[in-house]
Short mmCIF file of C-alpha atoms in Angstrom, two decimals:
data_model
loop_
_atom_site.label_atom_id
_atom_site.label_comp_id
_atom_site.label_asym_id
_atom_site.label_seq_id
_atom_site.Cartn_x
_atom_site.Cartn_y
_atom_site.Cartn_z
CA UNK A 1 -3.33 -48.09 -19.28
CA UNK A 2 -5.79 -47.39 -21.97
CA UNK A 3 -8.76 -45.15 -21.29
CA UNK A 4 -11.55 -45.18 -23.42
CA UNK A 5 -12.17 -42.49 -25.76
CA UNK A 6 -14.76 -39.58 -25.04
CA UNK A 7 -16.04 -38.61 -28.12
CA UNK A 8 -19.78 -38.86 -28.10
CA UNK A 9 -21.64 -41.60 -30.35
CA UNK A 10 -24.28 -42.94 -32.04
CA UNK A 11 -26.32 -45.95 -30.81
CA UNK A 12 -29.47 -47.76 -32.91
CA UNK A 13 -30.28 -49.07 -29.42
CA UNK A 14 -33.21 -47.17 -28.16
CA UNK A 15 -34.52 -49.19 -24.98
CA UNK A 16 -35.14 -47.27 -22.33
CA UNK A 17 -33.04 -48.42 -19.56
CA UNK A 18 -29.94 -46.62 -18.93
CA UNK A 19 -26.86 -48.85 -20.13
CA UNK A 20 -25.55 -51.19 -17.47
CA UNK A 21 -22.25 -50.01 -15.97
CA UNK A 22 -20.13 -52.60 -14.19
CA UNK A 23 -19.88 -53.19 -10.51
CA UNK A 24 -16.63 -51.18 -9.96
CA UNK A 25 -17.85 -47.80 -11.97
CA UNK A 26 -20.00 -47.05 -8.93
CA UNK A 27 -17.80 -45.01 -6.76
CA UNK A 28 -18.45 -42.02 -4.86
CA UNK A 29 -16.44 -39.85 -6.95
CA UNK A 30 -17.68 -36.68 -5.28
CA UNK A 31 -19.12 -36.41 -1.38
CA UNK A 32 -20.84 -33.28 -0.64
CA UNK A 33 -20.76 -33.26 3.26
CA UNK A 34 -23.22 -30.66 4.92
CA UNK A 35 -21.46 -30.00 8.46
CA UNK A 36 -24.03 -27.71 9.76
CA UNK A 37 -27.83 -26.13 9.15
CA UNK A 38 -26.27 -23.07 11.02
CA UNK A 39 -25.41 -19.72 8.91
CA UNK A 40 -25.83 -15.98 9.24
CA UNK A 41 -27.22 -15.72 6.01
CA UNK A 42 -30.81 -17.01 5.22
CA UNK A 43 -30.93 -17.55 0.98
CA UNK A 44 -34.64 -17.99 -0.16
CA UNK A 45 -33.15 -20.61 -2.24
CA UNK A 46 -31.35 -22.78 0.19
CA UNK A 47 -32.28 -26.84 0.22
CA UNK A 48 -31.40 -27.20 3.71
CA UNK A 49 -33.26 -24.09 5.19
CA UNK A 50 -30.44 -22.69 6.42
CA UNK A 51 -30.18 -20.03 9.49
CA UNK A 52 -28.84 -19.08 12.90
CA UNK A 53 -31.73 -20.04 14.64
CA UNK A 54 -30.51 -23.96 14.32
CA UNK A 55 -28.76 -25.91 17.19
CA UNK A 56 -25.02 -27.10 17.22
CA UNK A 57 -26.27 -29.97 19.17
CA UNK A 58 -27.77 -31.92 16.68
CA UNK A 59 -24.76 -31.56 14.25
CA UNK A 60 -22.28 -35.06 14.22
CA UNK A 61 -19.82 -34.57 16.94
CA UNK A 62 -15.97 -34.03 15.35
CA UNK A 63 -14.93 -37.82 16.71
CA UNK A 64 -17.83 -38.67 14.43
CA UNK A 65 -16.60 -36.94 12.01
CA UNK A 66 -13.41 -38.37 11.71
CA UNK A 67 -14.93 -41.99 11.80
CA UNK A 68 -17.00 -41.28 9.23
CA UNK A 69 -14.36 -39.47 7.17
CA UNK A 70 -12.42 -42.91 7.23
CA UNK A 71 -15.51 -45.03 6.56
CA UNK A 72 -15.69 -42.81 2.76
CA UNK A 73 -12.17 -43.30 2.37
CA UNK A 74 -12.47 -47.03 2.68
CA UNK A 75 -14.60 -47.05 -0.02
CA UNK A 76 -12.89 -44.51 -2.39
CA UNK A 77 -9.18 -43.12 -1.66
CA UNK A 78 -9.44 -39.88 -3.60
CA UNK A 79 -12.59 -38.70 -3.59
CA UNK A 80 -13.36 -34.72 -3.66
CA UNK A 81 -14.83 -33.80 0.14
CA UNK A 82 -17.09 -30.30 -0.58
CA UNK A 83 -17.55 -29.11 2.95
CA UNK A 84 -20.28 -27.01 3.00
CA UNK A 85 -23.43 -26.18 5.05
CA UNK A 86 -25.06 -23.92 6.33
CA UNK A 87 -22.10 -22.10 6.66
CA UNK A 88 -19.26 -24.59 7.33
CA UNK A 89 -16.80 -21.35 8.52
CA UNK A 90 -19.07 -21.08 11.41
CA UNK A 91 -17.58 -24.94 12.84
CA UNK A 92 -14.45 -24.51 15.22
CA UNK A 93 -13.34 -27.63 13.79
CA UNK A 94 -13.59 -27.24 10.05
CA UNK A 95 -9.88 -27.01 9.46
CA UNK A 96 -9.20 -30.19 11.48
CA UNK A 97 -11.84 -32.29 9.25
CA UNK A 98 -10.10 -30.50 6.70
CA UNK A 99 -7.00 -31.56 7.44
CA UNK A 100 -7.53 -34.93 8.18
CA UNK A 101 -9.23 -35.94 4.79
CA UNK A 102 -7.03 -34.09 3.23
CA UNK A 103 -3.37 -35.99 4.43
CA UNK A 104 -5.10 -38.55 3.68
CA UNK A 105 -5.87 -38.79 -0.02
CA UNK A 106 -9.46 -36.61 -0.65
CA UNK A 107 -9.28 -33.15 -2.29
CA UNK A 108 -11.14 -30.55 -0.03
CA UNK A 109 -13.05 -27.47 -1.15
CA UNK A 110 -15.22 -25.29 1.19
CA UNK A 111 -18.83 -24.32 -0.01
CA UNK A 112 -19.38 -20.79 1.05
CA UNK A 113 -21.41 -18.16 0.93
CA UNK A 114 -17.90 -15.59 1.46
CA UNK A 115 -18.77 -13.37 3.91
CA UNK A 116 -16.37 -15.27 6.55
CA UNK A 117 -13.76 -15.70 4.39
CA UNK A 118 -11.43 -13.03 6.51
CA UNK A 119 -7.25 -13.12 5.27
CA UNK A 120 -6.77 -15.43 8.53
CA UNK A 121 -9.60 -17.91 7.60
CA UNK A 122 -8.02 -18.05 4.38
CA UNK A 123 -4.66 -18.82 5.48
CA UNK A 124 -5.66 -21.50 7.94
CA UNK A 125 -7.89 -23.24 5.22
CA UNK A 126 -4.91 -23.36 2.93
CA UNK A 127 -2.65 -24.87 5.96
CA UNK A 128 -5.22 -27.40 6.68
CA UNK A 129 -5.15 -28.44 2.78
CA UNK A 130 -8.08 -27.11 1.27
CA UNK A 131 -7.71 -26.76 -2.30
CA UNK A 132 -10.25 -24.23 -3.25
CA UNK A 133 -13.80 -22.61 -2.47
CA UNK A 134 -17.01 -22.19 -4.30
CA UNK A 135 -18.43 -18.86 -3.63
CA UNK A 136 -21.93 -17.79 -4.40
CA UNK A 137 -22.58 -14.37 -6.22
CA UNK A 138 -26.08 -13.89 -7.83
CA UNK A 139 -26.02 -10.48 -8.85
CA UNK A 140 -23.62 -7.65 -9.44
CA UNK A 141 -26.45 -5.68 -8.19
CA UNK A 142 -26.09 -5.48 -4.35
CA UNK A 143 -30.23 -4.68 -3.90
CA UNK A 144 -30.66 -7.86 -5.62
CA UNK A 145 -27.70 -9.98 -4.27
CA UNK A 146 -28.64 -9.02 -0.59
CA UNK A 147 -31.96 -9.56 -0.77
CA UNK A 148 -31.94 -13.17 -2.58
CA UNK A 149 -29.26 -14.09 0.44
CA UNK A 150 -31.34 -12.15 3.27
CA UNK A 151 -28.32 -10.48 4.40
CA UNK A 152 -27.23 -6.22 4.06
CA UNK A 153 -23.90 -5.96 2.39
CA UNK A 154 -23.31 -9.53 1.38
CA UNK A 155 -22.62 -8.74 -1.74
CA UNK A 156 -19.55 -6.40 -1.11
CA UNK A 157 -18.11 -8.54 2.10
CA UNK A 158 -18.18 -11.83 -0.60
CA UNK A 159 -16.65 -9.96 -3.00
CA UNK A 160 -13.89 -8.38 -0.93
CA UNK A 161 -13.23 -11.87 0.21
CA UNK A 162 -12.50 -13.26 -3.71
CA UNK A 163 -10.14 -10.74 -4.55
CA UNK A 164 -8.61 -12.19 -1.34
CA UNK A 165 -8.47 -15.44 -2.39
CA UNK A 166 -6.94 -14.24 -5.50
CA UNK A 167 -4.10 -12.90 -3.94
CA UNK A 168 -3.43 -15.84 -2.22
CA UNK A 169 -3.76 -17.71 -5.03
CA UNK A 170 -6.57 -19.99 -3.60
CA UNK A 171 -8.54 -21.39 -6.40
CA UNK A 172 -12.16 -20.62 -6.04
CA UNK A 173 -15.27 -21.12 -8.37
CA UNK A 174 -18.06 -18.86 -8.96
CA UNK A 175 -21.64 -20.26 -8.20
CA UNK A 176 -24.79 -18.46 -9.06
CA UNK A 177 -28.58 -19.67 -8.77
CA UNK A 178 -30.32 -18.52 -12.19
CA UNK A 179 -33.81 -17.40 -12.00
CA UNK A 180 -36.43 -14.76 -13.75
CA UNK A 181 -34.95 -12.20 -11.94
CA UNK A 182 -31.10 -12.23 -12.70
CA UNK A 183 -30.78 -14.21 -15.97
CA UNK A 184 -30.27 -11.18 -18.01
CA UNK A 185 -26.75 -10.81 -16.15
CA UNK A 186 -25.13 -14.22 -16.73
CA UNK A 187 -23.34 -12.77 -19.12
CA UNK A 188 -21.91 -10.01 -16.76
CA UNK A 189 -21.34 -12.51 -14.30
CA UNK A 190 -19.45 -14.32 -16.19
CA UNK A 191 -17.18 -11.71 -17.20
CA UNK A 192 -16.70 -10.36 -13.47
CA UNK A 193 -16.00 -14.00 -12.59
CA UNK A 194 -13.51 -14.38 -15.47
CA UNK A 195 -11.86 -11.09 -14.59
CA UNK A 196 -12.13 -12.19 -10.60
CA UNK A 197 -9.56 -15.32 -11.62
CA UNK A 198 -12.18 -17.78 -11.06
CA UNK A 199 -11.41 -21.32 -12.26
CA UNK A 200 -15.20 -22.24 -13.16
CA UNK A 201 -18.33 -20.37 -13.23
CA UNK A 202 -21.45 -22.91 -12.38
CA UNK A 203 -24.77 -21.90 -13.45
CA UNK A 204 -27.14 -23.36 -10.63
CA UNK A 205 -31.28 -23.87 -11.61
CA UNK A 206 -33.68 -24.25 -8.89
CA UNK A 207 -34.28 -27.26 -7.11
CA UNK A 208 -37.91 -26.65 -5.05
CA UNK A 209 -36.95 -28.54 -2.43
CA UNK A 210 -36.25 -26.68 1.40
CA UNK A 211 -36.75 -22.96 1.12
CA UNK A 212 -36.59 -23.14 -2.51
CA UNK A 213 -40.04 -24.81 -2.60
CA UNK A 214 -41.33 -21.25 -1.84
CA UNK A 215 -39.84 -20.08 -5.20
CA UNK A 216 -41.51 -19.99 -8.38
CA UNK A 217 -38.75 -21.29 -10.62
CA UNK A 218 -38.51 -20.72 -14.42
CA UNK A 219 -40.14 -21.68 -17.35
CA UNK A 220 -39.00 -24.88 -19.60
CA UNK A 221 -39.10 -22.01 -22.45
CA UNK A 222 -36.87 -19.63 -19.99
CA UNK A 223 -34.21 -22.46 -19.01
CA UNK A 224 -33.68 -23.74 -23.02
CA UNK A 225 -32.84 -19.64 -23.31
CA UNK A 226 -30.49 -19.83 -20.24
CA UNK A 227 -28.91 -23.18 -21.43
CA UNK A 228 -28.38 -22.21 -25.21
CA UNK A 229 -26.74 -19.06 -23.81
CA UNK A 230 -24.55 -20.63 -21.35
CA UNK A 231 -23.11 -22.95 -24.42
CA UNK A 232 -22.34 -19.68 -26.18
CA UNK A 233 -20.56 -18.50 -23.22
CA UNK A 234 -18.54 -22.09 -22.72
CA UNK A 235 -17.14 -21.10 -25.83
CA UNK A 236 -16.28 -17.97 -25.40
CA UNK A 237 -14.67 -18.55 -22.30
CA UNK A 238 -12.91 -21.57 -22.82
CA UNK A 239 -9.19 -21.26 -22.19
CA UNK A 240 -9.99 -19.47 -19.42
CA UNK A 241 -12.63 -20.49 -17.02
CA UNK A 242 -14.93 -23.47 -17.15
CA UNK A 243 -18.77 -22.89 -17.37
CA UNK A 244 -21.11 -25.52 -16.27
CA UNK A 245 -24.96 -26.13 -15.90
CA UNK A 246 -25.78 -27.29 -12.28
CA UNK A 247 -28.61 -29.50 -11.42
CA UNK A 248 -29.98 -28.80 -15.06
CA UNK A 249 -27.87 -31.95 -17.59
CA UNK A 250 -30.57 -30.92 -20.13
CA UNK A 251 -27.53 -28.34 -21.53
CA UNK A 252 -26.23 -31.81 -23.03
CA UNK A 253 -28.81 -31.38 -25.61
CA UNK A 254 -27.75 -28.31 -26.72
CA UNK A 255 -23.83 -29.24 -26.90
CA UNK A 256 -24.24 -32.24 -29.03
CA UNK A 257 -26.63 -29.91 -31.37
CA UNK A 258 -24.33 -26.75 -30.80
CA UNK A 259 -20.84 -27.28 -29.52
CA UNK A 260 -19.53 -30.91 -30.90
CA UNK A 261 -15.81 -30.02 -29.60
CA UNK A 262 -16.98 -29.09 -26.56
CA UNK A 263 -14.94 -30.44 -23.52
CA UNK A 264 -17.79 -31.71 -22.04
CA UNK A 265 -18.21 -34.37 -24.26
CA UNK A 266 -15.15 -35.79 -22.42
CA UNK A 267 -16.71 -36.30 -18.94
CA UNK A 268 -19.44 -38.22 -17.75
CA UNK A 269 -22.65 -35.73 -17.48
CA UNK A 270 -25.88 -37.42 -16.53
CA UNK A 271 -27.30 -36.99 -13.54
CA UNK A 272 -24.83 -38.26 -10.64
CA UNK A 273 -26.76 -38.29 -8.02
CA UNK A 274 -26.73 -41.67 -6.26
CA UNK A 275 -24.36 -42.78 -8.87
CA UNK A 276 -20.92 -41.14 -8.64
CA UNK A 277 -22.48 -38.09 -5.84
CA UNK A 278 -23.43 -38.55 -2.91
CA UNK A 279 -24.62 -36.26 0.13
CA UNK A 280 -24.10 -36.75 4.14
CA UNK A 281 -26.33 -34.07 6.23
CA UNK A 282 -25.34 -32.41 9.48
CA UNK A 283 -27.27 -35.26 11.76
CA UNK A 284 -25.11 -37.89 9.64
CA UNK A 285 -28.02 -38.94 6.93
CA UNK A 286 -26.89 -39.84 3.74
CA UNK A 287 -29.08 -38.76 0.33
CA UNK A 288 -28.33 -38.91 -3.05
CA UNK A 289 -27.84 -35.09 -3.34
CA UNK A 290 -28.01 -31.99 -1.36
CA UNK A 291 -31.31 -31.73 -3.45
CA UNK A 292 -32.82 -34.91 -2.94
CA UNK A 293 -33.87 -35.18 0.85
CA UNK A 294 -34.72 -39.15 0.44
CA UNK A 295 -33.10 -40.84 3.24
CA UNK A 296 -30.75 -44.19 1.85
CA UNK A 297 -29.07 -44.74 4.89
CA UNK A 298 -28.08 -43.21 8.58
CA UNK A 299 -24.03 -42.95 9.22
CA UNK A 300 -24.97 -43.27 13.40
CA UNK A 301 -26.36 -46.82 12.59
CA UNK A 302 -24.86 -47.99 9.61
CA UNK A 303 -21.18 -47.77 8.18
CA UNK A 304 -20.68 -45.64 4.88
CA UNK A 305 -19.53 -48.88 2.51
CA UNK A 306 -23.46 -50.52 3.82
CA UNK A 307 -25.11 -47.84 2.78
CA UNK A 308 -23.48 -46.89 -0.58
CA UNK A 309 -23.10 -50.58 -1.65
CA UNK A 310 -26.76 -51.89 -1.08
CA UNK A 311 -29.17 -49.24 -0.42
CA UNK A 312 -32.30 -49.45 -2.54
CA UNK A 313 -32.74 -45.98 -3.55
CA UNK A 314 -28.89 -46.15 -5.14
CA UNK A 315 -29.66 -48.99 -6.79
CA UNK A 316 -32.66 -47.54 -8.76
CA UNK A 317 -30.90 -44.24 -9.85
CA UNK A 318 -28.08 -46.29 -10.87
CA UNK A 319 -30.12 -49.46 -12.53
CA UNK A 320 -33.37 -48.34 -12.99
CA UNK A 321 -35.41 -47.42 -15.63
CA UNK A 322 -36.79 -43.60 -16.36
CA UNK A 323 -40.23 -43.01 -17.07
CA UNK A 324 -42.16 -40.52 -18.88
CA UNK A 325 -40.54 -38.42 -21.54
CA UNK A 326 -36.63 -38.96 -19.98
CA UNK A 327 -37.59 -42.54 -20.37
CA UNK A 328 -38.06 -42.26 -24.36
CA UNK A 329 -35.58 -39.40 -24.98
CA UNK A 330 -32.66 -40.60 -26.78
CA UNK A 331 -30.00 -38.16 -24.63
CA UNK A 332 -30.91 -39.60 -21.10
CA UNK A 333 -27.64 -41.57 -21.09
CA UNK A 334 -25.88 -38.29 -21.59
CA UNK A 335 -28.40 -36.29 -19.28
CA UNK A 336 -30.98 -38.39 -18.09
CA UNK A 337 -32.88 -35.09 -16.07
CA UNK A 338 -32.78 -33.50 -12.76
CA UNK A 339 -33.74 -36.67 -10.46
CA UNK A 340 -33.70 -34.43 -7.76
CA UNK A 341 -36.44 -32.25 -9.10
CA UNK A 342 -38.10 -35.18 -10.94
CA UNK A 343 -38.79 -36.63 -6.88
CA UNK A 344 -39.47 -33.28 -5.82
CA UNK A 345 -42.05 -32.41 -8.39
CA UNK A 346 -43.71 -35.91 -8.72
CA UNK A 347 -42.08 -37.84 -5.88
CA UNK A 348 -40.53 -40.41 -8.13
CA UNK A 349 -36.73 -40.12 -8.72
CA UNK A 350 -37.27 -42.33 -11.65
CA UNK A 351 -39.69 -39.71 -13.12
CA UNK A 352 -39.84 -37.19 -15.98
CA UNK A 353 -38.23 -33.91 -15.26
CA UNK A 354 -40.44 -31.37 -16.35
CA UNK A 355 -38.03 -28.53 -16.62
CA UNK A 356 -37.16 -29.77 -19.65
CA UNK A 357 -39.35 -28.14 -22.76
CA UNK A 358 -37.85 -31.02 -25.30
CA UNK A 359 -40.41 -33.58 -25.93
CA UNK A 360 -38.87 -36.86 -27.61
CA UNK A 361 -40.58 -38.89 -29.82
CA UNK A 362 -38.62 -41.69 -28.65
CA UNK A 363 -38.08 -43.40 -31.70
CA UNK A 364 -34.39 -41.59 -32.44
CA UNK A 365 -30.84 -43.74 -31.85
CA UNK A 366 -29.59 -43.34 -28.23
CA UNK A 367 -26.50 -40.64 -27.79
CA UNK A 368 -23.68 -42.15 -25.80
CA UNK A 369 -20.83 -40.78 -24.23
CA UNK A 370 -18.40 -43.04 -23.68
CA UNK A 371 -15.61 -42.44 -20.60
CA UNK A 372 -12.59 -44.11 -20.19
CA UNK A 373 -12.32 -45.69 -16.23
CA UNK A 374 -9.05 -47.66 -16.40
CA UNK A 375 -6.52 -46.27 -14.14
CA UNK A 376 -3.43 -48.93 -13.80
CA UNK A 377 -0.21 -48.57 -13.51
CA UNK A 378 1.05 -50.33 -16.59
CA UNK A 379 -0.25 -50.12 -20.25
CA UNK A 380 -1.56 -52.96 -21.75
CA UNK A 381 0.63 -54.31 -25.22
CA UNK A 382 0.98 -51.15 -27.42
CA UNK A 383 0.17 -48.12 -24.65
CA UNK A 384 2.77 -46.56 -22.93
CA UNK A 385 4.15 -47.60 -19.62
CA UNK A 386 4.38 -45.30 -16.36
CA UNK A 387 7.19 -44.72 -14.05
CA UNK A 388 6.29 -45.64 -10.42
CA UNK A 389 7.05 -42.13 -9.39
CA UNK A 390 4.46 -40.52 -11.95
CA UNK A 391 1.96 -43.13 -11.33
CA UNK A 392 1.94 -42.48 -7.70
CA UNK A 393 1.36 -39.03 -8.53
CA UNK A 394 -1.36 -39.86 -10.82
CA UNK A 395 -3.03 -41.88 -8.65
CA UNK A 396 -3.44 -38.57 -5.99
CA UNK A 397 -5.09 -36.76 -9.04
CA UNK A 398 -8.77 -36.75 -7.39
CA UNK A 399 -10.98 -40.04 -9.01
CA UNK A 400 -13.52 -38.46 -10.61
CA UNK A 401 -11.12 -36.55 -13.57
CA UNK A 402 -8.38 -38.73 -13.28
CA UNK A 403 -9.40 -40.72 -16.33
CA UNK A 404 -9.62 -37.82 -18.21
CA UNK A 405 -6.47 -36.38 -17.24
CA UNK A 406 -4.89 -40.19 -17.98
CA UNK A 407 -6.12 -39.82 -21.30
CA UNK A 408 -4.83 -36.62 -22.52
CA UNK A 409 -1.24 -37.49 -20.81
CA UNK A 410 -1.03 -40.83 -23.50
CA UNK A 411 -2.03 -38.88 -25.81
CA UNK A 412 -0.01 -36.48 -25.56
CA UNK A 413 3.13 -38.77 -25.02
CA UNK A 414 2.35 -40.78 -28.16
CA UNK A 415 1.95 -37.63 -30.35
CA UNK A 416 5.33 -36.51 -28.91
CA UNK A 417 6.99 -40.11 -29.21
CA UNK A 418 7.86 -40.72 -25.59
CA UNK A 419 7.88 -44.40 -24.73
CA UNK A 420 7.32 -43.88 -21.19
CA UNK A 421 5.67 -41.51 -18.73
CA UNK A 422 7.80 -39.99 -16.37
CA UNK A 423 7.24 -36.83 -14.43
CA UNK A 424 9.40 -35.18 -16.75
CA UNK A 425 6.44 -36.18 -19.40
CA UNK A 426 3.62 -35.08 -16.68
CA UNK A 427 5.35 -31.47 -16.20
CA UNK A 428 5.47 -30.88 -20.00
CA UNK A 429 1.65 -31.74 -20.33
CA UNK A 430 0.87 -29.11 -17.11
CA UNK A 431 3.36 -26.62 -19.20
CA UNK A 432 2.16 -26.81 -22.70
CA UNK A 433 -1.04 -27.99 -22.84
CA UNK A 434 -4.48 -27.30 -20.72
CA UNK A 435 -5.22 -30.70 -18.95
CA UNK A 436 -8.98 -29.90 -18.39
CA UNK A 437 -10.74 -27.05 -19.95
CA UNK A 438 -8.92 -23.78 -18.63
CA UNK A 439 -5.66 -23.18 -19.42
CA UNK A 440 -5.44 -21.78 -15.78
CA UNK A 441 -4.42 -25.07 -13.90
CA UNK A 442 -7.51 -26.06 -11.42
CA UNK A 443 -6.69 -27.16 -7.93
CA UNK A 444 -6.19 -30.99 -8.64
CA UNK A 445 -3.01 -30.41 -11.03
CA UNK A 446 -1.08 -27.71 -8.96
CA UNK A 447 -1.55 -24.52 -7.12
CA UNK A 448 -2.51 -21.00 -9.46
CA UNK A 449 -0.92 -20.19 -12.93
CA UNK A 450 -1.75 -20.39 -16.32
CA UNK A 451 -0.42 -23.12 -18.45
#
């Protein structure tokens, strides 16, 4: 086994088509599944236009469900399932989805906006096998919290329900939606969430698409401030809690200018959307991302392996080339823009994405990230070799980190001078060294703790 490194380079090739990946590297690393428009909430921001008002009946029936659950597994073994809505707490059958994908290889987290999160919903997400929960908080202030969310005392229910998960030692992640009116207390935020226990605190930027294309988002100017700041605050916080752009890769830019040891250099960070993401709605359409509403395919008429494997749309964002300024900027293999809001701005997903205030000339030397994607059993001549037993375990490690995760274990068993990797070897990586960037192990290497 030999992953590739990570470390960012240098190319003099500056054509504007992204680099050709081979056949194999498409996989649906991460599925975000949207099991239902209904919720008691009714956030200006939300993509889907969440709200009570909408019908159960047009959601996909639990047998379908479970079909289609199968028909993603087929295609990748260990993807991570984010169940999410709506408000997926308000389906009866949540925990049996759950529970299913889950004995059967994917890693399941619930998208939530809290409020439901009660001590028994928490213990009967944790029996069905959910690993963790993303939990939105976008303010500390509760007259600016409840109002963004359209719902009195959200604020304090959602919070009552993370220290909850805390003491239960479910991992959850902190997700806030960044705009003119709360930037000045990411920092704050990102203390609270620190303090709260949260593995990762995600930074989302506004997509105008659903309700959102109501909202005036920020300026270019505003979101370089936001993004230089939140690469401060990676640093500060790393050891401890992950901090991540969502939905705005231009941050890229500032890490290779800013942050060269930064652990995001060791993960694949352009856009995913069509590429390694992919989104099913509640009436069982599939899009590139909750963002993007472009229909590639319909799960009622076509299996999940058809669509993913020879829709047209995927095939662009994965093979096609950018226009505009993304098109000439030497970072789009390492960012390559918001496609989402590039197609909702413009309606072309190949297009420039405005929210971006760098303007390349387009005559600089590409910046690559290279990520290793070989995950066998056995090393080639020279690596080290794997015991069956900590292979299998490897192999449950969810796709889209594993390499990384493979990476760092050789390493690590070189430097040391084992020969082989047993789980001996694997526990003695989770013990003295952080395997992603928290030294608070996430979800996918074992249950609460520090390292």
């Amino acid at each position: 086994m030999n992953p590739t490194s990570g470390t960012a380079t240098l190319s003099e090739d500056t054509a504007v088509a992204p680099a050709q990946r081979s056949g194999d590297s498409y996989i649906p690393h991460i599925v975000a599944w949207n099991l239902t428009k209904r919720c008691n909430l009714a956030c200006a921001h939300c993509y889907i236009s969440a709200g009570s008002w909408h019908a159960q009946e047009t959601e996909l029936s639990t047998e379908e469900c479970m079909r289609i659950l199968d028909e993603i597994l087929n295609v990748n073994s260990n993807p991570m399932l984010i169940l999410t809505g709506g408000e997926p707490l308000l389906r009866d059958d949540l925990e049996a989805i759950a529970e299913e994908a889950s004995s059967k290889g994917a890693t399941v987290v619930i998208g939530t906006n809290g409020t439901g999160l009660t001590e028994a919903r928490i213990d009967s997400l944790m029996k069905s096998g959910v690993k963790g929960v993303a939990v939105s908080i976008d303010s500390l202030s509760a007259k600016y919290h409840d109002r963004f969310r359209h719902g009195g005392g959200a604020l304090s229910e959602t919070q009552e329900a993370i220290s909850r998960c805390a003491e239960k030692s479910l991992d959850f992640v902190i997700q806030t939606t960044v705009t003119s009116g709360n930037r000045h207390e990411l920092k704050d935020l990102a203390k609270w969430s620190a303090d709260a226990g949260a593995i990762s605190f995600n930074v989302y930027f506004v997509v105008p698409t659903g309700r959102a294309e109501r909202m005036k988002g920020m300026s270019s100017a505003e979101n370089e401030e936001v993004l230089a700041e939140l690469v401060v605050l990676e640093k500060e916080y790393r050891g401890t809690m992950m901090i991540r752009s969502k939905c705005q890769p231009q941050i890229m830019r500032h890490v290779f200018e800013e942050s060269a040891d930064s652990p995001l250099l060791n993960y694949e960070t352009r856009c995913p959307c069509g590429v390694h993401y992919v989104r099913i709605t509640p009436e069982g359409k599939v899009t590139p991302c909750p963002y993007m509403p472009l229909i590639a395919g319909d799960l009622l008429t076509q299996s999940f392996k058809e669509i993913w494997e020879t829709s047209s749309v995927f095939t662009d964002l994965r093979e096609g080339d950018l226009s505009g300024r993304c098109g000439r900027c030497e970072y789009k293999e390492v960012c390559g823009g918001c496609r989402a809001r590039a197609y909702a701005d413009t309606g072309d997903y190949l297009g420039p994405d405005d929210s971006c205030a760098y303007d390349p000339v387009g005559d600089k030397p590409l910046v690559t990230s290279r990520v290793g994607k070989s995950y066998g059993q056995k090393a080639e001549e020279g690596n080290i070799e794997w015991t069956s037993e900590a292979y299998e375990k490897m192999e449950k490690i969810p796709s889209f980190v594993r390499g990384v995760v493979v990476e760092r274990l050789e390493k690590y068993a070189k430097d040391k001078g084992y020969e082989v990797i047993d789980m001996e070897v694997m526990k003695k990586v989770r013990e003295d060294m952080p395997v992603d960037f928290s030294k608070k192990r996430p979800f996918f290497l074992g249950r609460g703790g520090r390292a």
